[in-house]
Amino acid sequence: MKFYDRKEEMELLRRNERQSREHATFTVLMGRRRIGKTTLLTHVFPGKGMVYLFVSRDSEALLCRKFQRALEEQIGLSVYGDVTRFRDLFEIIMKESVRRHFTVVIDEFQGLYRINPAIFSDIQDLWDRYHEESQLNLIACGSIHSLMKRIFEDRSEPLYGRPTSKMTLRPFRIDVMKEILRDANPTYTPEDLLCFYMLTGGVAKYIELLIDARCVTKDQMLDYVCRPDSYFLTEGHDLLVNEFQGEYSTYFSILQLIAGGMTRRREIDSALQKDTGTYLKNLDEYYELISKQRPILSKPGGKVSAYEIRDEFLRFWFRFIYPYQTLVERGQLQLLRENIERQYTQFSGRTLERYFQEKMMESGLFTQVGNWWDRQGTNEIDVVAINEFSHEL
């Protein structure tokens, strides 16, 4: 699949790169897995002058050896001797950047915490000592949202306040998704577009998988999801198990209940027979996987509220894939496909509401877009859009 959009993000990255030729820049690029961070960076910084360092699951000594080779091969920086500490290697990089300009991308940056938590204090110390004379364009790229927020936004952490720029890469906008689908299927139907939106939510990797497999109609997309070799069958687990660590079973259960229609806290507490307040708060504020929806124009502290999964793909996965892991393990994927088909119309109805709400927000004409419902839940308006400045509804 060809490269689409990201014009604003590319301009910001290029602006930071130009600035770093006079004063060092430290950019933090965050975004969920599969969103396209690495593709974006390699598109912005092709060829010479950039070294890409991926934090793999190795010991500190082995990782440093890999980084040494990458530095020599990609920017011609020869590191003599066997450097086994990241601190020593990063000091070599900072000293070299005083002499000349280059870009260093450290991908999966949060993985350094597992290797050696002291590395962040080392980076702070060396950055503070050298950055005023440095010409380094440093980019820390990470996908574990909770850890990246902790590293850079927790006041007690050594790297708090050090970045000169922070960016979060979002899913593709609806107009870009329509362009991609139109290029692949000029005769696509509204049903095809809705399914495309429901399965991918604008996430670049999911879009690429469907487009490259030429699955561009609703039926083709759903068939692809239920193939024995489908990437989508295990994706929810692969995506979140590292986020939740040892408590993932409780978080998965809550997300399954919300995806299945239990959106009130009392319903969730009753189903799990436990107080889920802390878990719900973490999912909302720390992991940013769910949001607490209130009727539009209601008071912020109002008791009428409902939880909803923010990510379109995860909402689909926790509704149709996770509850039926037994079918997946036994290879009974035709039954899985038939169940999706049976419940598709009901499930996609809410997806359609979300589609139009997102589309209206992207128009730039409204400051608030949402739903409205009464306390009893008997009266509901699917989409309400408001411009608070022009007082238009």
Coordinates of C-alpha atoms in Angstrom, one line a residue:
M1 CA 0.0 0.0 0.0
K2 CA 1.3 3.5 -0.9
F3 CA 2.0 6.1 1.7
Y4 CA -1.1 8.3 2.6
D5 CA -1.6 11.7 4.4
R6 CA 0.4 12.6 7.5
K7 CA 1.3 16.0 6.0
E8 CA 1.0 17.9 9.3
E9 CA 3.0 15.3 11.2
M10 CA 5.7 15.3 8.5
E11 CA 6.0 19.1 8.6
L12 CA 6.4 19.1 12.4
L13 CA 9.1 16.4 12.2
R14 CA 11.0 18.3 9.5
R15 CA 10.7 21.6 11.4
N16 CA 12.2 19.9 14.4
E17 CA 15.0 18.5 12.3
R18 CA 15.8 21.9 10.8
Q19 CA 15.8 23.4 14.3
S20 CA 18.2 20.7 15.6
R21 CA 20.9 22.0 13.2
E22 CA 21.3 25.0 15.5
H23 CA 19.9 23.6 18.8
A24 CA 19.3 20.0 19.8
T25 CA 15.7 18.8 19.7
F26 CA 14.2 15.9 21.7
T27 CA 10.9 14.7 20.2
V28 CA 8.6 12.2 21.8
L29 CA 6.4 10.4 19.2
M30 CA 3.6 8.3 20.8
G31 CA 0.9 6.2 19.3
R32 CA -0.8 2.8 19.6
R33 CA 0.9 -0.2 18.0
R34 CA 0.3 -0.6 14.2
I35 CA -0.6 3.1 13.8
G36 CA 2.4 3.7 11.5
K37 CA 5.0 5.5 13.6
T38 CA 8.0 3.7 12.1
T39 CA 6.7 4.1 8.5
L40 CA 6.2 7.8 9.1
L41 CA 9.7 8.3 10.4
T42 CA 11.4 6.3 7.6
H43 CA 9.3 8.3 5.1
V44 CA 10.4 11.7 6.6
F45 CA 14.1 10.8 7.1
P46 CA 15.1 8.6 4.1
G47 CA 18.7 7.9 3.3
K48 CA 21.7 9.3 5.1
G49 CA 21.8 11.3 8.3
M50 CA 19.5 9.1 10.3
V51 CA 20.2 6.1 12.5
Y52 CA 17.3 3.8 13.6
L53 CA 17.8 2.0 16.9
F54 CA 15.1 -0.6 17.9
V55 CA 14.9 -1.5 21.5
S56 CA 14.6 -5.3 21.3
R57 CA 14.2 -7.7 24.2
D58 CA 18.0 -8.2 24.9
S59 CA 20.4 -7.6 27.7
E60 CA 21.9 -4.1 27.9
A61 CA 25.2 -5.4 26.7
L62 CA 23.8 -7.2 23.7
L63 CA 21.6 -4.2 22.8
C64 CA 24.6 -1.9 22.9
R65 CA 26.5 -4.1 20.5
K66 CA 23.5 -4.0 18.1
F67 CA 23.4 -0.2 18.4
Q68 CA 27.1 0.1 17.8
R69 CA 26.7 -1.7 14.5
A70 CA 23.7 0.4 13.5
L71 CA 25.6 3.6 14.2
E72 CA 28.5 2.6 12.1
E73 CA 26.4 1.2 9.2
Q74 CA 23.9 4.1 9.0
I75 CA 25.8 7.3 9.9
G76 CA 29.4 6.1 9.9
L77 CA 30.0 6.6 13.6
S78 CA 32.6 4.1 14.6
V79 CA 32.5 3.1 18.3
Y80 CA 35.8 1.5 19.3
G81 CA 35.9 -1.1 22.0
D82 CA 33.2 -3.2 23.4
V83 CA 30.6 -0.8 24.9
T84 CA 28.2 -2.7 27.2
R85 CA 26.4 0.2 29.0
F86 CA 23.8 2.4 27.3
R87 CA 25.1 5.4 29.2
D88 CA 28.5 5.1 27.6
L89 CA 27.0 4.7 24.1
F90 CA 24.6 7.6 24.5
E91 CA 27.5 9.8 25.7
I92 CA 29.4 8.9 22.5
I93 CA 26.3 9.9 20.5
M94 CA 26.0 13.3 22.3
K95 CA 29.7 14.1 21.9
E96 CA 29.5 13.3 18.2
S97 CA 26.4 15.5 17.8
V98 CA 28.4 18.5 19.1
R99 CA 30.7 18.0 16.1
R100 CA 28.0 17.3 13.4
H101 CA 24.3 17.1 12.9
F102 CA 22.3 13.8 12.6
T103 CA 19.0 12.2 13.7
V104 CA 18.7 9.3 16.1
V105 CA 15.4 7.4 16.3
I106 CA 15.0 5.1 19.3
D107 CA 12.0 2.9 18.6
E108 CA 10.1 1.1 21.4
F109 CA 11.8 3.6 23.7
Q110 CA 9.7 2.4 26.7
G111 CA 11.5 -1.0 26.4
L112 CA 14.6 0.5 28.0
Y113 CA 12.7 0.5 31.3
R114 CA 12.7 -3.3 31.3
I115 CA 16.4 -3.5 30.4
N116 CA 17.6 -1.0 33.0
P117 CA 15.4 1.7 34.6
A118 CA 18.6 3.7 35.4
I119 CA 19.0 4.4 31.7
F120 CA 16.5 7.3 31.9
S121 CA 18.5 9.0 34.6
D122 CA 21.6 8.6 32.4
I123 CA 19.8 10.1 29.4
Q124 CA 18.7 13.1 31.6
D125 CA 22.2 13.7 32.9
L126 CA 23.9 13.5 29.5
W127 CA 21.2 15.5 27.7
D128 CA 21.5 18.3 30.3
R129 CA 25.3 18.3 29.9
Y130 CA 25.5 18.4 26.1
H131 CA 22.3 19.5 24.5
E132 CA 23.1 23.3 24.4
E133 CA 26.0 22.6 22.1
S134 CA 24.5 19.6 20.4
Q135 CA 23.1 19.3 16.9
L136 CA 21.2 16.1 17.6
N137 CA 17.7 15.5 16.4
L138 CA 16.6 12.8 19.0
I139 CA 13.3 11.1 18.5
A140 CA 11.9 8.7 21.2
C141 CA 9.2 6.6 19.7
G142 CA 7.0 4.4 21.8
S143 CA 3.8 2.3 21.6
I144 CA 3.1 1.2 25.2
H145 CA 0.9 4.3 26.0
S146 CA 0.9 3.9 29.8
L147 CA 4.7 3.5 30.1
M148 CA 5.4 6.4 27.7
K149 CA 3.1 8.7 29.6
R150 CA 4.8 7.7 32.9
I151 CA 8.3 8.2 31.5
F152 CA 7.7 11.7 30.1
E153 CA 4.6 13.1 32.0
D154 CA 5.2 11.9 35.6
R155 CA 6.9 14.7 37.5
S156 CA 8.9 12.2 39.5
E157 CA 10.5 10.7 36.4
P158 CA 14.0 11.9 35.3
L159 CA 12.9 12.7 31.7
Y160 CA 10.0 14.8 32.7
G161 CA 10.3 18.3 31.1
R162 CA 13.2 17.2 28.9
P163 CA 11.5 16.8 25.5
T164 CA 11.2 19.9 23.3
S165 CA 8.3 18.4 21.3
K166 CA 5.6 15.8 22.0
M167 CA 3.4 14.2 19.3
T168 CA 0.7 11.6 19.3
L169 CA 0.1 9.8 16.0
R170 CA -3.7 9.3 15.6
P171 CA -5.6 7.0 13.2
F172 CA -6.3 8.2 9.7
R173 CA -9.2 10.6 9.4
I174 CA -12.4 9.5 7.7
D175 CA -11.6 11.4 4.5
V176 CA -8.3 9.7 4.2
M177 CA -9.9 6.3 4.8
K178 CA -12.4 7.0 2.0
E179 CA -9.5 8.0 -0.3
I180 CA -7.7 4.7 0.4
L181 CA -10.8 2.6 -0.1
R182 CA -11.7 4.5 -3.3
D183 CA -8.3 3.9 -4.7
A184 CA -8.6 0.1 -4.0
N185 CA -12.3 -0.2 -4.9
P186 CA -13.7 2.8 -7.0
T187 CA -17.3 1.3 -6.7
Y188 CA -17.3 0.7 -3.0
T189 CA -20.7 1.0 -1.2
P190 CA -21.6 2.7 2.0
E191 CA -21.8 -0.7 3.6
D192 CA -18.2 -1.4 2.5
L193 CA -17.0 1.9 4.0
L194 CA -18.8 1.3 7.3
C195 CA -17.2 -2.2 7.6
F196 CA -13.8 -0.7 6.7
Y197 CA -14.2 1.9 9.4
M198 CA -15.5 -0.7 11.9
L199 CA -12.5 -3.1 11.5
T200 CA -9.7 -0.7 11.1
G201 CA -10.7 2.5 12.9
G202 CA -8.1 4.2 10.7
V203 CA -5.2 2.2 12.0
A204 CA -2.6 2.0 9.2
K205 CA -1.5 -1.7 9.7
Y206 CA -5.1 -3.0 9.6
I207 CA -5.9 -0.9 6.5
E208 CA -2.7 -2.2 4.8
L209 CA -3.6 -5.8 5.6
L210 CA -7.0 -5.5 4.0
I211 CA -5.9 -3.5 1.0
D212 CA -2.9 -5.7 0.2
A213 CA -5.1 -8.8 0.4
R214 CA -7.6 -7.0 -1.9
C215 CA -10.4 -7.4 0.6
V216 CA -12.3 -4.3 -0.2
T217 CA -16.0 -5.2 0.2
K218 CA -17.9 -5.9 3.4
D219 CA -18.0 -9.7 2.8
Q220 CA -14.4 -9.9 1.7
M221 CA -13.3 -8.0 4.9
L222 CA -15.3 -10.2 7.3
D223 CA -14.1 -13.3 5.5
Y224 CA -10.5 -12.2 5.9
V225 CA -11.0 -11.6 9.6
C226 CA -12.2 -15.2 10.0
R227 CA -9.4 -16.9 7.9
P228 CA -7.3 -19.5 9.8
D229 CA -4.2 -17.3 9.2
S230 CA -5.9 -14.0 10.1
Y231 CA -3.8 -11.4 11.9
F232 CA -7.0 -10.1 13.5
L233 CA -7.8 -13.2 15.5
T234 CA -5.0 -12.7 18.1
E235 CA -4.5 -9.0 17.6
G236 CA -6.4 -7.8 20.7
H237 CA -4.5 -10.1 23.0
D238 CA -1.1 -9.2 21.3
L239 CA -1.9 -5.5 21.6
L240 CA -2.9 -5.3 25.2
V241 CA -1.2 -8.1 27.2
N242 CA 1.9 -6.0 27.6
E243 CA -0.1 -3.0 28.7
F244 CA -2.0 -4.8 31.5
Q245 CA 0.8 -7.2 32.6
G246 CA -0.5 -9.6 35.3
E247 CA -3.9 -8.1 35.7
Y248 CA -5.0 -8.5 32.1
S249 CA -7.7 -11.0 32.8
T250 CA -9.8 -8.5 34.8
Y251 CA -9.3 -5.8 32.3
F252 CA -10.2 -8.1 29.4
S253 CA -13.3 -9.1 31.2
I254 CA -14.4 -5.5 31.7
L255 CA -13.7 -4.7 28.0
Q256 CA -15.7 -7.7 26.9
L257 CA -18.7 -6.6 29.0
I258 CA -18.6 -3.1 27.6
A259 CA -18.3 -4.3 24.0
G260 CA -21.3 -6.6 24.7
G261 CA -23.5 -3.8 25.9
M262 CA -22.9 -3.6 29.6
T263 CA -21.9 0.1 29.7
R264 CA -22.9 1.1 33.3
R265 CA -20.7 0.6 36.2
R266 CA -23.3 -1.1 38.3
E267 CA -23.9 -3.6 35.5
I268 CA -20.2 -4.4 35.3
D269 CA -19.7 -4.7 39.1
S270 CA -22.7 -7.1 39.2
A271 CA -21.5 -9.2 36.4
L272 CA -17.9 -9.6 37.8
Q273 CA -19.0 -9.6 41.5
K274 CA -16.4 -7.0 42.4
D275 CA -15.8 -3.3 42.7
T276 CA -14.4 -2.3 39.3
G277 CA -14.1 1.4 40.0
T278 CA -10.2 1.5 40.0
Y279 CA -10.1 -0.7 36.9
L280 CA -12.5 1.5 35.0
K281 CA -10.6 4.7 36.1
N282 CA -7.3 3.2 34.8
L283 CA -8.9 2.1 31.5
D284 CA -10.2 5.6 31.1
E285 CA -7.5 7.9 32.4
Y286 CA -4.3 5.8 32.4
Y287 CA -4.6 3.5 29.4
E288 CA -7.1 5.7 27.5
L289 CA -8.9 2.7 26.1
I290 CA -12.4 3.6 27.2
S291 CA -14.3 6.9 27.7
K292 CA -17.0 7.8 30.1
Q293 CA -19.9 9.1 28.0
R294 CA -22.5 11.5 29.3
P295 CA -25.5 13.0 27.6
I296 CA -24.3 16.0 25.7
L297 CA -24.9 19.3 27.7
S298 CA -25.2 17.4 31.0
K299 CA -23.3 18.6 34.0
P300 CA -19.7 17.2 34.3
G301 CA -20.5 15.5 37.6
G302 CA -23.8 14.1 36.5
K303 CA -24.6 10.5 37.5
V304 CA -26.1 9.6 34.1
S305 CA -23.1 8.0 32.2
A306 CA -22.0 5.0 30.2
Y307 CA -18.6 3.6 29.3
E308 CA -17.5 2.9 25.7
I309 CA -14.4 1.5 24.1
R310 CA -12.6 4.2 22.1
D311 CA -10.8 2.1 19.6
E312 CA -13.0 0.7 16.8
F313 CA -11.0 -2.4 16.2
L314 CA -10.9 -3.3 19.9
R315 CA -14.6 -2.7 20.2
F316 CA -15.1 -5.2 17.4
W317 CA -12.5 -7.7 18.8
F318 CA -13.9 -7.8 22.3
R319 CA -17.5 -8.2 20.9
F320 CA -16.9 -10.9 18.3
I321 CA -13.5 -12.5 18.8
Y322 CA -12.4 -12.6 22.4
P323 CA -15.6 -14.2 23.8
Y324 CA -15.3 -17.1 21.3
Q325 CA -11.6 -18.1 21.8
T326 CA -12.7 -21.7 21.9
L327 CA -14.0 -21.5 18.3
V328 CA -10.7 -19.9 17.3
E329 CA -8.6 -22.6 19.0
R330 CA -10.6 -25.4 17.5
G331 CA -10.6 -23.9 14.0
Q332 CA -14.4 -23.5 13.9
L333 CA -14.1 -20.2 12.1
Q334 CA -17.1 -20.7 10.0
L335 CA -19.3 -20.6 13.1
L336 CA -17.4 -17.4 14.2
R337 CA -18.2 -15.9 10.8
E338 CA -21.9 -16.8 11.0
N339 CA -22.2 -15.2 14.4
I340 CA -20.7 -12.0 13.2
E341 CA -23.1 -12.0 10.3
R342 CA -26.1 -12.6 12.6
Q343 CA -25.3 -9.7 14.9
Y344 CA -23.7 -7.4 12.4
T345 CA -26.7 -5.1 11.8
Q346 CA -27.3 -4.4 15.5
F347 CA -23.6 -3.9 16.2
S348 CA -22.8 -1.7 13.2
G349 CA -25.7 0.6 14.1
R350 CA -23.7 2.1 16.9
T351 CA -20.6 2.1 14.7
L352 CA -22.6 4.2 12.2
E353 CA -23.4 6.7 14.9
R354 CA -19.7 6.9 15.9
Y355 CA -18.8 7.3 12.2
F356 CA -21.0 10.3 11.8
Q357 CA -20.0 11.8 15.1
E358 CA -16.3 11.6 14.1
K359 CA -17.0 12.9 10.7
M360 CA -18.8 16.0 12.2
M361 CA -15.9 16.7 14.6
E362 CA -13.4 16.4 11.7
S363 CA -15.4 19.0 9.7
G364 CA -14.2 21.7 12.1
L365 CA -17.7 23.2 12.4
F366 CA -18.5 21.9 15.9
T367 CA -16.9 22.0 19.3
Q368 CA -19.0 19.2 20.8
V369 CA -20.5 16.1 19.2
G370 CA -22.2 13.3 21.1
N371 CA -25.4 11.5 22.1
W372 CA -28.2 12.5 24.4
W373 CA -30.4 10.2 26.5
D374 CA -32.6 10.6 29.5
R375 CA -32.1 9.1 32.9
Q376 CA -34.5 6.2 32.2
G377 CA -32.9 5.5 28.8
T378 CA -36.2 5.5 27.0
N379 CA -35.5 8.6 24.9
E380 CA -32.3 9.0 23.0
I381 CA -30.9 11.2 20.2
D382 CA -28.1 9.5 18.3
V383 CA -26.1 12.5 17.2
V384 CA -26.1 16.0 18.6
A385 CA -23.6 18.6 17.3
I386 CA -22.9 22.0 18.9
N387 CA -20.8 25.0 18.1
E388 CA -20.3 26.8 21.5
F389 CA -18.8 29.9 19.9
S390 CA -21.6 30.6 17.3
H391 CA -24.3 29.1 19.6
E392 CA -25.5 26.8 16.8
L393 CA -27.0 23.4 17.3

